[in-house]
Structure formats: C-alpha cells, structure tokens
C-alpha cells in the first residue's frame, strides 16, 4: 500500500483504502514519524519547527473481511524493506526527562550500509519494528495517535520485529488496521521520546480468531533470537497514565492467560508469574499512556 | 559466615562480625526470607501466621577495611551452594495485586534434584541470586529492611547471578555489608511479592574503588549467558515510591555514566539511551520503594 494512503489519528469514519481476506499478506509503505518534515540534512532548528499536526502518519486503514467486534486480529510481522537513513530527536516538552532537556537536538543516521553508527566506535544493532500498529477504536471521532490504547496504536514495543505475532482486539467491523512510525532500533522505554525513526516498508499477514479478543493487545515472540527465551514468549501488555497501574494490568492479563491456557488457579498463576514472568517498560513517553509488557517465557512448559 | 550472624533491618550501630581486606572472598550462609518460620511441610495457614518482625534476616555485617563514605564497594557474585527446597507465597496485603488476592497461598518447591518443578509440565530454570544485598545507611537508627534505598538492600534484582558485579556506594566507615533473602529464581518485578525463597550459601569477593561511589547502586553483567547481550551490560538503577520517577532516576544515572565513561554530551547520551538502553522493572512490591534498572548493552561499543 502506497505511503500516500496515510491518515493522522484514529477515526473509525475514515474509509478503508484496501479490503483483504484473512490469510492475506499486505505490504505497507510507511512514512517516518515526522511525516517527511525532517530530512537527512535537517538540523536541531528543524526539530523546533516541527508541525505536530503532521506527525506520526499511519498507512491504511485496511478492512479485514469478516472481522467483527470481539474477534482477535493476529498480525504476523513478515519483514521490512531497508531504510536508507533515520533520525533521533530530543523534542522540547516530550520524553521521560523533558524538564531536564529543554533544547531541541537532532541526530541523523546513515543506514544505507545496513549499519547504524551513532559515533565512531558506537554502533546500534538494526532491529526494525513498527512503533505504531493498531485498529480503529469503537468510540466515534478522531483520537490522537500519540497515546497507545486498547486498540494498540503508538505502543513502541521494540520486540515486534520479524516473526512476532501481535494479537489485537477488534473494535469495529473490518477492524480498520493501520501501521506507521517504523523504527530501525529502540530500547525498551524509548526514553528520549524518539527511536531511530525511519521510513521503510513492512509486510504483514492477517489472521482472524473469532470471538477471541484479548482485553488489550498481546504478542507472541518466537524463540532462537537474541535476548529471547529458547521457545519464545507470550507477552501481555497494560497501558495507563500511571506506570504501576500499567504493570498491574499487564500482570492481571498474564494471570488470565495462564489460567485460561494452562488450567492454573488464579493464585498459582500469580505465584508463577512472580518467579518466571519479566516486566519490561515498553514506552514511558507517549503521553498520557505508558505501556508495560509482561514476558512469559514459553520454555518453562514441557 | 554462619547464618546465626544475622540481623533485621539496617542499623549502622550493629557491630561487625567479620573484618575483611579488599580482594577477600567471603562465603555467607543465608536464611530464607521467613527466617526459618516456613518449612517444607508448611501450608497457607502458616503464611497467615508469619511474624513480620522476623522476616528477611540478613547475614553480616562485614567490615571492609579502608572503606569510607564516597567509595564504591564492588561485590562480585562468585557462586551459590545448592538449595534443597524453597517456597513462594502470596502474603495478604503484600504484592502488586494485593487488593485482588486477599487470601494466603503457599507453594513449596523440592529443589534437591537441581530442578524447580512448579507443576507437572511446568519447570522454572534455577538462577540463584540474593534478593537483599547492601551496606549500612549513613542515617542512625534502625531502618526497615523491606524497601530498597541508596544503600542497595531489598532490591530483588534477578540479574545478580553468578558473575555479576554490584557497585554499591559506601555510606559509613567499613561499609558494613550484609546479604540475605536468597532466591532460586524470580521474574523481573517479583509481582506476587515473593520469589522461590530458599536458604543457601553465597560466595562474594569485595573490591574497593576509592571515591567512585555511584549515587545509587549500579551493576555490571558479563556476556555470553541467556538473555544477555554478547558483551554484557552496564546497568543503573533508580528507586522511588513512584515507578515513573524510579525510571527517570535510572535513566538519569545512565546518562551520567555515558557522559563520564564515553565522553558523550548529555543530549547524545539521552538519545543513545532511547535507541539502545532497556528499562526493566526489577521489583514493584517492596513498599514503598519500587526499583527500575536501565540496561546498557556493551556490544554497541567497538
């Protein structure tokens, strides 16, 4: 899907630009989070001049035939096209330490050789993923793209790389899926508010699970990759303006998953989570909603 | 050091039971977090009867010769003796979801075969570490052992396994180091409030770095182990009754480390942290202080 098919904010009244069947693969061209406002030769002065009405465009929406509220939309991340360059900015008023970093800052990255060198002797491994990926909300009207919600959205989960499967609850007929904000790399938290922001293509495959909507997005990671459990992870997420409440939700959803999937009692699930589930801060900058992921390693199951 | 040399709470007036030189190795016998109140045949009714004045004993204190306020005490984790059994409890009023789990619960684990089976088909890998490890505070009087602080303490950092090096600020002459609360395994967060609590021995080596005290505890992890960066991590921590503020502190300390160690500007360090540093919730249950760790992967440096 061409990058010209993009929109700003979540609004279930936006007409779909493509209809697909469950099982279909779709490739999206994604604009960078500045919507083309920043270029490879931009400076920190251009950061100060950013028009926020044009940030974080998402490509879509895609109508998935048969998808109804209450269904789960599975989005498998198949792969990414290469990015030629990227940027990382400190944007005044934005980020975990916004009060301590009042001045704009811009770093541009040459990614054309498949490497991301920050400075001489410092290289960040390229691990592309979509920062924003989600479906339309049930509530009418336009909703800001910035905070993640029960529709996914700007979750900035750095683990949604090739092979990951994101499970989104469907809120409206056809789901109305969109994706954007591709990142070449990011740490858990995205602390300064931006990642290696880069325009690129992303290919996904859709699947539909009738009536299996999770309360909030979950994801499944394969094993056999860096920092991964040998068999991968089942991950639940929780969002909230309060980071501890986000952690509480992610743990609650993981307990429900353990009870439902493995037949444990709630108390068993809670205790098992305490000894085996890892809490990671996915993002703590997309105001007003922070996101915590609870990682269940699958190799504990024989 | 024998387990009979234990104390409750942090109090810099407690006389040391051993004096060591920097470079010395010391083995500690550690009581489990119940201080022997729970046994392998205990039930959830015993959890309800726990005497909290006797929980979380720590073995020590050890006087490290030459240690003075402002120094950094490095504690290298050399290894652990085997544990024969362990326990995991839901303690009413304690834990991330305390309001949702009002009833006591107890799971005991047979660890005598070097395995931790939760139930048929569910096995948690054994990764021993000390839940509580720290030095005396500068402030006089007895301070509860429960919340972690600038002296370390009940940090419940599950990554302090064999080979890790913990860097503690020294607050009083001789540092007055103690360790306890050994865990056979735990997830990041320790969500129900307890890990696989188990009595065992731990061996450590002390080193002293004159005048290099970090503001709060930091740690260095080697590479080449599960979930680890190939070259390991330099990790900063932040504690606070507010989880987001704990994250802010951990990031601030990581920025200071990047500036000091690699000569980056503050803005460069903040941006690099955003694309390469991972935020993990180490514990969110040791009221009133939660702990966030910021993981800097060392393989980004050539």
Coordinates of C-alpha atoms in Angstrom, one line a residue:
Chain A
X1 CA 0.0 0.0 0.0
X2 CA 1.4 3.3 -1.1
X3 CA 2.5 5.8 1.6
X4 CA 0.1 8.4 0.1
X5 CA -2.7 6.4 1.8
X6 CA -2.0 7.7 5.2
X7 CA -4.0 9.4 7.9
X8 CA -3.5 11.2 11.2
X9 CA -5.2 10.0 14.4
X10 CA -7.6 7.1 14.9
X11 CA -11.1 7.7 13.5
X12 CA -13.4 4.8 12.6
X13 CA -15.1 7.0 10.0
X14 CA -12.0 7.0 7.7
X15 CA -12.9 5.0 4.6
X16 CA -10.7 1.9 4.1
X17 CA -8.3 2.0 1.2
X18 CA -8.0 -1.7 0.8
X19 CA -10.1 -4.8 1.6
X20 CA -8.3 -8.1 2.4
X21 CA -9.2 -11.6 3.4
X22 CA -7.9 -13.3 6.5
X23 CA -4.6 -15.1 5.4
X24 CA -3.6 -12.3 3.0
X25 CA -0.2 -10.7 3.0
X26 CA 0.0 -7.0 2.7
X27 CA 3.0 -4.7 2.2
X28 CA 2.8 -1.1 3.5
X29 CA 5.0 1.8 2.7
X30 CA 5.4 3.8 5.9
X31 CA 6.4 7.4 6.3
X32 CA 8.7 8.3 9.1
X33 CA 7.2 9.8 12.3
X34 CA 7.8 13.4 11.1
X35 CA 5.7 12.7 8.0
X36 CA 8.6 13.8 5.8
X37 CA 9.2 17.1 7.7
X38 CA 12.7 16.1 8.7
X39 CA 15.3 15.2 6.0
X40 CA 18.8 13.8 6.1
X41 CA 20.3 17.3 6.1
X42 CA 18.0 18.7 8.8
X43 CA 19.3 20.3 12.0
X44 CA 18.1 20.8 15.5
X45 CA 16.5 24.0 14.3
X46 CA 14.1 22.0 12.1
X47 CA 13.1 20.0 15.2
X48 CA 12.0 23.2 16.9
X49 CA 9.8 24.0 13.8
X50 CA 8.0 20.6 13.6
X51 CA 4.3 20.9 12.8
X52 CA 2.7 18.4 15.3
X53 CA -0.5 18.2 13.2
X54 CA 1.6 16.3 10.7
X55 CA 3.5 13.9 13.0
X56 CA 3.0 10.1 13.2
X57 CA 1.1 9.4 10.0
X58 CA -0.1 5.8 9.7
X59 CA -0.7 4.0 6.4
X60 CA -4.2 2.5 6.0
X61 CA -6.8 1.7 7.0
X62 CA -7.2 -1.9 5.8
X63 CA -10.6 -3.5 6.1
X64 CA -10.3 -7.2 7.0
X65 CA -13.3 -9.1 5.7
X66 CA -15.3 -10.8 8.4
X67 CA -13.6 -9.1 11.4
X68 CA -16.2 -8.1 14.0
X69 CA -16.0 -6.6 17.5
X70 CA -14.9 -9.3 19.9
X71 CA -12.6 -11.0 17.4
X72 CA -8.9 -11.1 17.7
X73 CA -6.9 -9.8 14.7
X74 CA -3.5 -11.5 14.5
X75 CA -0.9 -9.5 12.7
X76 CA 2.3 -11.5 11.9
X77 CA 5.3 -9.4 11.1
X78 CA 6.8 -10.9 8.0
X79 CA 9.6 -8.4 7.3
X80 CA 10.9 -5.0 6.4
X81 CA 12.4 -3.3 3.4
X82 CA 15.7 -1.5 4.0
X83 CA 15.8 2.1 5.3
X84 CA 18.4 4.5 3.8
X85 CA 18.6 6.9 6.7
X86 CA 16.9 7.7 10.0
X87 CA 16.7 10.3 12.8
X88 CA 16.6 10.6 16.5
X89 CA 15.5 13.8 18.1
X90 CA 15.0 15.4 21.5
X91 CA 11.8 17.4 21.1
X92 CA 11.2 20.1 23.7
X93 CA 8.3 19.2 26.1
X94 CA 8.5 15.5 25.1
X95 CA 10.3 12.5 26.6
X96 CA 10.9 11.0 30.1
X97 CA 13.3 13.8 31.1
X98 CA 11.6 16.6 29.3
X99 CA 12.2 19.0 32.2
X100 CA 15.9 18.4 32.1
X101 CA 16.4 18.6 28.3
X102 CA 14.6 21.8 27.2
X103 CA 16.7 22.3 24.0
X104 CA 16.0 20.6 20.6
X105 CA 18.6 18.0 19.4
X106 CA 18.8 16.0 16.2
X107 CA 21.0 13.1 15.2
X108 CA 20.6 11.7 11.7
X109 CA 21.8 8.2 10.9
X110 CA 23.1 6.8 7.6
X111 CA 21.5 3.4 7.4
X112 CA 22.4 2.7 3.7
X113 CA 25.1 0.2 4.5
X114 CA 22.8 -1.8 6.8
X115 CA 24.5 -0.4 9.9
X116 CA 23.6 2.3 12.4
X117 CA 26.7 4.1 13.6
X118 CA 26.0 6.6 16.4
X119 CA 29.5 7.9 16.6
X120 CA 33.0 6.5 15.9
X121 CA 33.1 3.2 17.9
X122 CA 29.4 3.1 18.8
X123 CA 27.1 1.1 16.7
X124 CA 23.5 0.2 17.5
X125 CA 22.2 -3.1 16.0
X126 CA 19.4 -2.6 13.5
X127 CA 16.1 -4.3 14.7
X128 CA 13.2 -2.8 12.7
X129 CA 9.7 -2.7 14.1
X130 CA 6.6 -0.6 13.7
X131 CA 6.2 1.9 16.6
X132 CA 2.5 2.4 15.8
X133 CA 0.3 -0.5 14.8
X134 CA -3.4 -0.9 15.6
X135 CA -7.0 -0.8 14.6
X136 CA -9.8 1.7 14.9
X137 CA -11.5 2.4 18.2
X138 CA -15.2 1.8 18.9
X139 CA -15.6 5.4 20.0
X140 CA -16.5 7.9 17.2
X141 CA -14.5 10.9 16.3
X142 CA -10.8 11.5 15.9
X143 CA -8.5 10.3 18.7
X144 CA -4.9 11.5 19.0
X145 CA -2.3 9.0 17.6
X146 CA 0.1 9.7 20.4
X147 CA -1.1 7.6 23.4
X148 CA -1.5 3.8 23.0
X149 CA -4.8 2.4 24.0
X150 CA -6.9 -0.8 23.9
X151 CA -6.7 -0.6 20.0
X152 CA -2.9 -0.8 20.1
X153 CA -1.5 2.2 18.4
X154 CA 1.6 4.0 19.4
X155 CA 2.8 1.2 21.7
X156 CA 6.5 1.5 20.7
X157 CA 7.1 -2.2 21.6
X158 CA 10.6 -2.8 20.3
X159 CA 10.1 -6.6 20.2
X160 CA 7.6 -6.5 17.3
X161 CA 10.3 -7.4 14.9
X162 CA 10.3 -10.0 12.1
X163 CA 8.5 -13.2 13.3
X164 CA 6.5 -11.6 16.1
X165 CA 2.7 -12.0 16.1
X166 CA 0.6 -9.2 17.5
X167 CA -2.9 -10.1 18.8
X168 CA -5.2 -7.0 18.6
X169 CA -8.8 -6.8 19.9
X170 CA -11.2 -5.8 17.1
X171 CA -13.5 -2.9 18.0
X172 CA -15.3 -2.1 14.7
X173 CA -16.4 -4.2 11.7
X174 CA -13.4 -4.8 9.4
X175 CA -11.0 -3.9 12.2
X176 CA -9.6 -0.9 10.1
X177 CA -6.0 -1.7 10.6
X178 CA -3.2 0.9 10.1
X179 CA 0.5 0.9 10.7
X180 CA 3.2 3.6 10.8
X181 CA 6.1 5.1 12.8
X182 CA 8.7 2.5 11.7
X183 CA 11.8 2.3 13.8
X184 CA 15.2 0.9 12.8
X185 CA 16.1 0.4 16.5
X186 CA 14.9 1.4 20.0
X187 CA 15.4 0.4 23.6
X188 CA 12.6 -0.7 26.0
X189 CA 11.1 2.6 27.2
X190 CA 12.1 4.9 24.2
X191 CA 13.3 7.3 26.9
X192 CA 14.0 10.5 24.9
X193 CA 10.7 10.1 23.1
X194 CA 12.1 9.0 19.7
X195 CA 13.8 5.9 18.3
X196 CA 15.8 5.6 15.1
X197 CA 12.9 7.0 13.1
X198 CA 13.0 5.8 9.5
X199 CA 10.7 5.4 6.6
X200 CA 10.6 1.8 5.3
X201 CA 8.2 -0.9 4.0
X202 CA 6.7 -3.5 6.3
X203 CA 5.0 -6.7 5.2
X204 CA 2.4 -8.4 7.5
X205 CA -0.1 -11.3 7.3
X206 CA -3.5 -11.1 8.9
X207 CA -5.4 -13.9 10.6
X208 CA -8.7 -13.8 12.4
X209 CA -9.6 -15.6 15.6
X210 CA -13.4 -15.5 16.1
X211 CA -14.5 -14.2 19.5
X212 CA -11.0 -14.3 21.0
X213 CA -10.3 -10.7 21.5
X214 CA -7.9 -10.0 24.4
X215 CA -8.8 -7.1 26.7
X216 CA -5.7 -5.3 25.4
X217 CA -3.0 -6.2 22.9
X218 CA -0.9 -9.2 23.5
X219 CA 2.0 -10.6 21.4
X220 CA 3.8 -13.8 20.8
X221 CA 7.6 -13.9 20.1
X222 CA 9.4 -16.8 18.5
X223 CA 12.5 -18.4 20.2
X224 CA 16.0 -18.6 18.9
X225 CA 16.9 -14.9 18.7
X226 CA 18.9 -12.5 20.8
X227 CA 17.6 -11.9 24.3
X228 CA 14.9 -14.5 23.7
X229 CA 13.8 -17.5 25.7
X230 CA 14.6 -20.7 23.7
X231 CA 10.9 -21.2 22.9
X232 CA 9.9 -17.5 22.8
X233 CA 7.4 -15.6 24.9
X234 CA 3.7 -14.9 25.2
X235 CA 3.5 -11.3 26.2
X236 CA 0.6 -9.3 27.7
X237 CA 0.5 -5.5 27.8
X238 CA -1.1 -2.9 30.0
X239 CA -1.4 0.9 29.4
X240 CA -2.2 3.6 31.9
X241 CA -1.3 7.1 32.8
X242 CA 0.2 5.5 36.0
X243 CA 3.1 3.3 35.3
X244 CA 2.4 1.0 38.3
X245 CA -1.2 0.6 37.2
X246 CA 0.1 -0.3 33.7
X247 CA 2.2 -3.0 35.3
X248 CA -0.8 -4.2 37.3
X249 CA -2.9 -4.6 34.2
X250 CA -0.2 -6.4 32.3
X251 CA 0.2 -8.9 35.2
X252 CA -3.6 -9.3 35.5
X253 CA -3.8 -10.2 31.8
X254 CA -0.9 -12.6 32.1
X255 CA -2.7 -14.3 35.1
X256 CA -5.8 -14.6 33.0
X257 CA -3.8 -16.1 30.1
X258 CA -2.1 -18.7 32.5
X259 CA -5.5 -19.6 33.9
X260 CA -7.2 -19.9 30.5
X261 CA -4.3 -21.6 28.6
X262 CA -2.7 -23.8 31.2
X263 CA -5.6 -24.5 33.7
X264 CA -3.9 -23.0 36.7
X265 CA -5.7 -21.5 39.6
X266 CA -5.5 -17.7 39.8
X267 CA -3.2 -18.0 42.9
X268 CA -1.0 -20.5 41.1
X269 CA -0.8 -18.2 38.1
X270 CA 0.1 -15.1 40.2
X271 CA 2.8 -17.0 42.0
X272 CA 4.2 -18.5 38.8
X273 CA 4.2 -15.0 37.3
X274 CA 6.3 -13.8 40.2
X275 CA 9.0 -16.4 39.7
X276 CA 9.1 -16.5 35.9
X277 CA 7.5 -13.5 34.2
X278 CA 9.5 -10.4 33.4
X279 CA 8.2 -6.9 33.4
X280 CA 9.6 -4.5 30.8
X281 CA 8.7 -0.9 30.3
X282 CA 7.9 -0.7 26.6
X283 CA 7.4 3.1 26.5
X284 CA 7.2 5.7 29.1
X285 CA 6.9 8.8 26.8
X286 CA 3.7 8.6 24.7
X287 CA 1.6 10.8 27.0
X288 CA -0.6 10.3 28.7
X289 CA -0.4 6.5 28.5
X290 CA 2.6 4.4 29.4
X291 CA 2.9 0.8 28.4
X292 CA 4.3 -2.2 30.3
X293 CA 4.9 -5.7 28.8
X294 CA 4.8 -8.9 30.9
X295 CA 7.0 -11.5 29.3
X296 CA 6.1 -15.2 29.9
X297 CA 8.9 -17.5 28.8
X298 CA 7.5 -20.5 26.9
X299 CA 10.3 -22.8 27.7
X300 CA 9.0 -23.3 31.2
X301 CA 6.3 -25.5 29.7
X302 CA 7.4 -29.0 28.7
Chain B
X1 CA 29.9 -16.7 57.8
X2 CA 27.4 -18.7 59.8
X3 CA 23.7 -18.0 59.5
X4 CA 23.5 -17.3 63.2
X5 CA 25.2 -14.0 62.5
X6 CA 22.1 -12.3 61.1
X7 CA 20.2 -9.1 61.9
X8 CA 16.9 -7.5 61.0
X9 CA 16.8 -4.0 59.4
X10 CA 19.7 -1.7 58.5
X11 CA 21.4 -0.1 61.5
X12 CA 24.9 1.3 61.4
X13 CA 25.3 0.7 65.1
X14 CA 25.3 -3.1 64.7
X15 CA 28.8 -4.3 65.4
X16 CA 30.5 -6.1 62.5
X17 CA 31.0 -9.9 62.9
X18 CA 33.9 -10.1 60.5
X19 CA 36.6 -7.8 59.1
X20 CA 38.0 -8.3 55.6
X21 CA 40.5 -6.8 53.3
X22 CA 39.6 -5.6 49.8
X23 CA 40.2 -8.6 47.5
X24 CA 39.0 -11.1 50.1
X25 CA 36.4 -13.8 49.3
X26 CA 33.7 -14.5 51.8
X27 CA 31.1 -17.2 52.0
X28 CA 27.8 -16.4 53.7
X29 CA 25.1 -18.8 55.0
X30 CA 21.8 -17.1 54.3
X31 CA 18.5 -17.9 56.0
X32 CA 15.4 -17.8 53.8
X33 CA 13.2 -14.7 53.9
X34 CA 10.9 -16.2 56.5
X35 CA 13.8 -16.6 58.9
X36 CA 13.0 -20.3 59.2
X37 CA 9.4 -19.7 60.1
X38 CA 8.2 -21.7 56.9
X39 CA 9.2 -25.3 56.4
X40 CA 8.9 -27.7 53.6
X41 CA 5.7 -29.1 55.1
X42 CA 4.1 -25.7 55.8
X43 CA 0.7 -24.7 54.5
X44 CA -1.0 -21.5 53.6
X45 CA -2.2 -21.3 57.2
X46 CA 1.4 -20.8 58.2
X47 CA 1.7 -17.9 55.8
X48 CA -1.2 -16.2 57.6
X49 CA 0.7 -16.6 60.9
X50 CA 4.1 -15.2 59.8
X51 CA 5.7 -12.9 62.4
X52 CA 6.9 -10.0 60.3
X53 CA 9.4 -8.9 62.9
X54 CA 11.4 -12.0 61.9
X55 CA 11.2 -11.7 58.1
X56 CA 14.1 -11.0 55.8
X57 CA 17.1 -11.6 58.1
X58 CA 20.5 -10.6 56.5
X59 CA 23.8 -12.2 57.3
X60 CA 26.5 -9.8 58.4
X61 CA 27.6 -7.1 58.8
X62 CA 31.1 -7.4 57.3
X63 CA 33.6 -4.5 57.9
X64 CA 35.6 -3.9 54.7
X65 CA 38.9 -2.4 55.8
X66 CA 39.6 1.0 54.3
X67 CA 36.1 1.6 53.0
X68 CA 35.0 5.2 53.6
X69 CA 31.9 7.3 52.6
X70 CA 32.2 8.2 48.9
X71 CA 33.9 5.0 47.9
X72 CA 32.4 2.3 45.7
X73 CA 32.2 -1.2 47.1
X74 CA 32.3 -3.7 44.3
X75 CA 30.7 -7.1 45.2
X76 CA 31.4 -9.8 42.7
X77 CA 28.9 -12.7 42.9
X78 CA 31.2 -15.8 42.8
X79 CA 28.6 -18.5 43.3
X80 CA 25.9 -20.3 45.3
X81 CA 25.6 -23.5 47.2
X82 CA 22.7 -25.8 46.4
X83 CA 19.3 -25.3 48.0
X84 CA 17.3 -28.3 49.0
X85 CA 13.8 -26.7 48.9
X86 CA 12.1 -23.3 48.5
X87 CA 8.8 -21.6 48.9
X88 CA 6.6 -19.0 47.1
X89 CA 3.8 -17.3 49.0
X90 CA 1.0 -14.9 48.4
X91 CA 1.0 -12.9 51.6
X92 CA -2.2 -10.9 52.3
X93 CA -1.6 -7.1 52.0
X94 CA 1.7 -7.6 50.0
X95 CA 2.4 -7.7 46.3
X96 CA 1.5 -5.9 43.1
X97 CA -2.1 -7.1 43.1
X98 CA -2.6 -7.3 46.9
X99 CA -6.2 -6.0 46.6
X100 CA -7.1 -8.8 44.3
X101 CA -5.5 -11.6 46.2
X102 CA -6.7 -11.3 49.8
X103 CA -6.1 -15.0 50.8
X104 CA -2.8 -16.5 51.8
X105 CA -1.3 -19.1 49.4
X106 CA 1.8 -21.2 49.7
X107 CA 3.8 -23.3 47.1
X108 CA 6.8 -25.3 48.3
X109 CA 9.4 -26.5 45.8
X110 CA 11.6 -29.5 46.0
X111 CA 15.0 -28.2 44.7
X112 CA 17.0 -31.2 45.8
X113 CA 17.4 -32.5 42.2
X114 CA 18.6 -29.2 40.9
X115 CA 15.3 -28.6 39.2
X116 CA 12.3 -26.4 40.1
X117 CA 9.1 -28.0 39.0
X118 CA 6.0 -25.9 39.6
X119 CA 3.5 -28.5 38.5
X120 CA 3.6 -31.4 36.0
X121 CA 4.9 -30.0 32.8
X122 CA 6.0 -26.6 34.2
X123 CA 9.6 -26.1 35.2
X124 CA 11.3 -22.8 36.1
X125 CA 15.0 -22.6 35.4
X126 CA 17.1 -22.2 38.6
X127 CA 19.0 -18.9 38.6
X128 CA 20.1 -18.1 42.1
X129 CA 20.7 -14.5 43.3
X130 CA 20.5 -12.6 46.6
X131 CA 17.2 -10.6 46.9
X132 CA 18.7 -8.4 49.6
X133 CA 22.3 -7.1 49.4
X134 CA 23.6 -3.9 50.7
X135 CA 25.5 -1.8 53.1
X136 CA 24.6 0.3 56.2
X137 CA 23.0 3.7 55.7
X138 CA 24.5 7.0 56.9
X139 CA 21.4 7.8 58.9
X140 CA 21.4 6.5 62.5
X141 CA 18.8 4.2 63.9
X142 CA 17.1 1.1 62.5
X143 CA 15.6 1.2 59.1
X144 CA 13.2 -1.4 57.8
X145 CA 14.8 -4.0 55.5
X146 CA 11.8 -4.0 53.1
X147 CA 12.3 -1.0 50.8
X148 CA 15.5 -0.8 48.8
X149 CA 17.3 2.5 49.1
X150 CA 20.6 4.2 48.1
X151 CA 22.4 1.5 50.2
X152 CA 21.0 -1.2 48.0
X153 CA 19.1 -3.6 50.2
X154 CA 16.0 -5.5 49.2
X155 CA 16.4 -4.6 45.5
X156 CA 15.3 -8.1 44.2
X157 CA 17.3 -7.7 41.0
X158 CA 17.1 -11.1 39.5
X159 CA 20.2 -10.5 37.3
X160 CA 22.6 -10.5 40.2
X161 CA 23.5 -14.1 39.5
X162 CA 27.0 -15.7 39.3
X163 CA 29.4 -13.4 37.5
X164 CA 27.5 -10.2 38.2
X165 CA 29.4 -7.3 39.9
X166 CA 27.3 -5.0 42.1
X167 CA 28.7 -1.5 42.7
X168 CA 27.4 -0.1 46.0
X169 CA 28.0 3.4 47.3
X170 CA 29.7 3.3 50.8
X171 CA 27.9 5.5 53.4
X172 CA 29.8 4.6 56.7
X173 CA 33.3 3.5 57.5
X174 CA 33.9 -0.1 56.8
X175 CA 30.7 -0.2 54.6
X176 CA 29.1 -2.8 56.9
X177 CA 28.0 -5.2 54.2
X178 CA 25.2 -7.7 54.7
X179 CA 23.4 -10.1 52.4
X180 CA 20.2 -12.2 52.6
X181 CA 16.9 -13.2 51.0
X182 CA 18.4 -15.7 48.6
X183 CA 16.2 -16.6 45.7
X184 CA 16.4 -19.7 43.5
X185 CA 14.5 -17.9 40.7
X186 CA 12.4 -14.8 40.1
X187 CA 11.0 -12.8 37.2
X188 CA 11.7 -9.0 36.8
X189 CA 9.2 -7.4 39.1
X190 CA 8.6 -10.2 41.6
X191 CA 5.0 -9.5 41.1
X192 CA 3.3 -11.5 43.9
X193 CA 5.9 -10.3 46.4
X194 CA 7.9 -13.5 46.8
X195 CA 10.3 -15.4 44.6
X196 CA 11.5 -19.0 45.0
X197 CA 12.6 -18.2 48.5
X198 CA 15.4 -20.5 49.6
X199 CA 18.1 -20.8 52.2
X200 CA 21.6 -21.3 50.6
X201 CA 25.2 -20.1 50.7
X202 CA 26.6 -17.3 48.6
X203 CA 30.2 -16.5 48.0
X204 CA 31.3 -13.0 47.0
X205 CA 34.6 -11.1 46.5
X206 CA 34.9 -7.5 47.6
X207 CA 36.8 -4.7 45.8
X208 CA 37.1 -1.1 46.7
X209 CA 37.2 1.9 44.3
X210 CA 38.3 5.0 46.1
X211 CA 36.0 8.0 45.7
X212 CA 33.9 6.3 43.0
X213 CA 30.6 5.9 44.7
X214 CA 27.7 6.0 42.3
X215 CA 24.6 8.0 43.5
X216 CA 22.7 4.7 43.7
X217 CA 23.6 1.1 43.1
X218 CA 24.8 0.0 39.7
X219 CA 25.8 -3.4 38.3
X220 CA 27.8 -5.0 35.6
X221 CA 26.7 -8.2 33.9
X222 CA 29.0 -10.5 31.8
X223 CA 28.1 -11.5 28.3
X224 CA 27.5 -15.0 27.0
X225 CA 24.6 -16.0 29.1
X226 CA 20.9 -16.4 28.4
X227 CA 19.1 -13.2 27.6
X228 CA 22.4 -11.3 27.7
X229 CA 24.0 -9.0 25.3
X230 CA 27.1 -10.7 23.8
X231 CA 29.4 -8.4 25.8
X232 CA 27.1 -7.9 28.8
X233 CA 25.5 -4.8 30.3
X234 CA 26.3 -1.8 32.5
X235 CA 23.1 -1.3 34.5
X236 CA 22.0 1.7 36.5
X237 CA 19.1 1.6 39.0
X238 CA 16.7 4.1 40.4
X239 CA 14.3 3.7 43.3
X240 CA 11.2 5.7 44.2
X241 CA 7.7 5.3 45.6
X242 CA 6.7 6.5 42.1
X243 CA 7.6 4.0 39.4
X244 CA 8.0 6.6 36.7
X245 CA 10.2 8.6 38.9
X246 CA 12.3 5.4 39.5
X247 CA 12.6 5.1 35.7
X248 CA 13.6 8.7 35.4
X249 CA 16.4 8.3 38.0
X250 CA 17.7 5.1 36.4
X251 CA 17.9 6.9 33.0
X252 CA 19.5 10.0 34.5
X253 CA 22.2 7.8 36.1
X254 CA 22.7 6.0 32.8
X255 CA 23.1 9.3 31.0
X256 CA 25.7 10.4 33.6
X257 CA 27.5 7.1 33.1
X258 CA 27.6 7.5 29.3
X259 CA 28.9 11.1 29.6
X260 CA 31.6 10.1 32.1
X261 CA 32.7 6.9 30.6
X262 CA 32.4 7.5 26.8
X263 CA 32.7 11.3 26.6
X264 CA 29.3 11.9 25.1
X265 CA 27.3 15.1 25.5
X266 CA 24.3 14.9 27.8
X267 CA 22.0 15.1 24.7
X268 CA 23.9 12.4 22.9
X269 CA 23.7 10.2 25.9
X270 CA 19.9 10.7 26.3
X271 CA 19.3 10.0 22.6
X272 CA 21.6 6.9 22.6
X273 CA 19.8 5.6 25.7
X274 CA 16.5 6.0 23.9
X275 CA 17.6 3.8 21.0
X276 CA 19.8 1.2 22.9
X277 CA 19.0 1.1 26.7
X278 CA 16.3 -1.2 28.0
X279 CA 14.2 -0.4 31.1
X280 CA 13.2 -3.3 33.2
X281 CA 11.1 -3.3 36.4
X282 CA 13.3 -5.1 38.9
X283 CA 10.7 -5.0 41.7
X284 CA 7.4 -3.3 42.2
X285 CA 6.4 -4.8 45.6
X286 CA 9.0 -3.8 48.2
X287 CA 6.9 -0.9 49.6
X288 CA 7.2 1.9 49.5
X289 CA 10.2 1.9 47.0
X290 CA 10.0 0.4 43.6
X291 CA 13.1 -0.3 41.5
X292 CA 13.8 0.2 37.8
X293 CA 17.0 -1.0 36.1
X294 CA 18.3 0.6 32.9
X295 CA 20.3 -1.9 30.8
X296 CA 23.1 -0.5 28.6
X297 CA 24.3 -3.3 26.2
X298 CA 28.1 -3.2 25.9
X299 CA 28.3 -4.7 22.5
X300 CA 27.3 -1.3 20.9
X301 CA 30.9 -0.2 21.8
X302 CA 33.6 -1.4 19.4

